[in-house]
Coordinates of C-alpha atoms in Angstrom, one line a residue:
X1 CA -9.7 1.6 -4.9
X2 CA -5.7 1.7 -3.6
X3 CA -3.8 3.9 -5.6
X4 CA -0.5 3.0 -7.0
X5 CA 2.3 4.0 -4.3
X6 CA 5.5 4.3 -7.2
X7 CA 2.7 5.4 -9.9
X8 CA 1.9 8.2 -7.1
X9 CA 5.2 8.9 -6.6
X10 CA 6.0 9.5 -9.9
X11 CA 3.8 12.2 -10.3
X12 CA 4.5 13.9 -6.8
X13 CA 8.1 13.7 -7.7
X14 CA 7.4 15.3 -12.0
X15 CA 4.6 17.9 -10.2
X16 CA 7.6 19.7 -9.3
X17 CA 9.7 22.1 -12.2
X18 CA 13.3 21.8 -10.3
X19 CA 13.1 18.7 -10.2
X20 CA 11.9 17.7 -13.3
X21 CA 15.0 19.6 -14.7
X22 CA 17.6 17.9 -12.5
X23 CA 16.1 14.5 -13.3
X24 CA 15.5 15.1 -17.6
X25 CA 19.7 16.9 -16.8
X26 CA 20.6 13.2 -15.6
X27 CA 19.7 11.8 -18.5
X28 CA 22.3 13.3 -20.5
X29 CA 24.9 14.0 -18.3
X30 CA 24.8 10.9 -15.3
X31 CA 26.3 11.9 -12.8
X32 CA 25.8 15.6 -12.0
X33 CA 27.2 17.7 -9.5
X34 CA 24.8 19.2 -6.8
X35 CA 27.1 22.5 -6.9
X36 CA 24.8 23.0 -10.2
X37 CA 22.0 24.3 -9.1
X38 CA 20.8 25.3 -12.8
X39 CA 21.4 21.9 -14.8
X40 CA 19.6 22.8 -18.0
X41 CA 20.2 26.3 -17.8
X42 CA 16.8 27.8 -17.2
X43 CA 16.5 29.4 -14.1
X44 CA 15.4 33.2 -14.4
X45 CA 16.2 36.5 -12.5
X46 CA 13.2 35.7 -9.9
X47 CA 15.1 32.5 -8.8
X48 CA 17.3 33.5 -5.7
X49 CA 20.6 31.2 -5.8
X50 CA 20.4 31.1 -1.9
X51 CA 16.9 30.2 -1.7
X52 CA 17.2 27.4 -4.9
X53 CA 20.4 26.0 -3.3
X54 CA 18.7 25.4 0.3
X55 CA 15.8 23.7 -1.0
X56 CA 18.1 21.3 -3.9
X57 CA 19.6 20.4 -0.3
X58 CA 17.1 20.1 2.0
X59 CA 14.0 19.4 -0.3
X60 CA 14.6 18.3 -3.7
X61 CA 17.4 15.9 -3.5
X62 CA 16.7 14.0 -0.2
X63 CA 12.9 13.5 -1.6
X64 CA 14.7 12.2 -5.1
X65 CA 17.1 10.1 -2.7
X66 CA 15.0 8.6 -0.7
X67 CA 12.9 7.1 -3.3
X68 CA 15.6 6.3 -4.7
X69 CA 15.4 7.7 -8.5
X70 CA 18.8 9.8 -7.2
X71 CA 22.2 8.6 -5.7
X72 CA 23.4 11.6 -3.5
X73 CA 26.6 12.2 -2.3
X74 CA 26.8 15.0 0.3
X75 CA 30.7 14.5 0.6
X76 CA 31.5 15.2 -3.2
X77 CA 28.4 16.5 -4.4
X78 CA 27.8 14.1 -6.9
X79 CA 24.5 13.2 -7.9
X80 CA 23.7 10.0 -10.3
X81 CA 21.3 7.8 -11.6
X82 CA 19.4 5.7 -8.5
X83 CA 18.5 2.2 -7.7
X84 CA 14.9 2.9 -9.3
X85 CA 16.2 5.2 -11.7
X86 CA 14.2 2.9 -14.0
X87 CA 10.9 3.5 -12.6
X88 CA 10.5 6.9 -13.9
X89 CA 13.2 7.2 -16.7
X90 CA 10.2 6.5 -19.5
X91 CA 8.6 9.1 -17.8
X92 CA 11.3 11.6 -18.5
X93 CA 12.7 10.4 -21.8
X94 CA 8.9 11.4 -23.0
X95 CA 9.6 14.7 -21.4
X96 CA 13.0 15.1 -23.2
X97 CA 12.1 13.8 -26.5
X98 CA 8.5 16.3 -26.4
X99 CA 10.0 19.0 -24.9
X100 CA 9.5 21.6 -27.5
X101 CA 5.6 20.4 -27.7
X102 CA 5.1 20.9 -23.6
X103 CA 4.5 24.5 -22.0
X104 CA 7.6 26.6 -21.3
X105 CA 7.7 26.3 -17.6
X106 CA 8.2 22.2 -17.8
X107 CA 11.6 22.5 -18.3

C-alpha cells in the first residue's frame, strides 16, 4: 500500500517540537519574524540561542519552505503563512484549541 506523501509530510513536519511552535505561533500572529527564535515563549535554559538559531535557519524553516506550509524571507526575516498553508492548518488549529489537554513538551 503507497502511503500518503502530504499525509506523510504532515506528520514528519508536527514530529518535530520547534516546529510545531513556529507553525501553531503563525496562526495567531501571520507573519512572524525569523529574528524570534522563541515564538510562543517556551524555550528553556537547556536550549542554546546559537544552536536553536542555526537549525531555525538551516533546518527548520527551509524544510517548512520547501513544502511550502511557510513563506520565508531571508532578506527581511519575515516568515508567513505558505501556499499549502492549508494542508496542515486543521492539523494545528486541533493543537491550539487542545493544547492544555496534550503533554507539556508539544508546545
Amino acid at each position: 500500500m503507497q502511503k500518503s506523501q502530504p499525509t506523510d509530510n504532515l506528520f514528519e513536519i508536527l514530529a518535530n517540537p520547534y516546529r510545531r511552535q513556529l507553525l501553531v505561533a503563525l496562526l495567531d500572529h501571520n507573519p512572524q519574524d525569523d529574528r524570534d527564535l522563541d515564538p510562543l515563549g517556551v524555550a528553556s535554559d537547556e536550549v542554546d540561542p546559537e544552536v536553536l538559531e542555526i537549525e531555525l535557519v538551516h533546518t527548520h524553516l527551509p524544510k517548512l519552505a520547501d513544502l511550502g506550509y511557510v513563506s520565508w524571507n531571508r532578506d527581511t526575516n519575515e516568515i508567513s503563512k505558505g501556499p499549502n498553508w492549508e494542508e496542515i492548518a486543521p492539523l494545528l488549529q486541533l493543537i491550539h484549541d487542545h493544547q492544555d489537554e496534550l503533554p507539556d513538551d508539544w508546545l
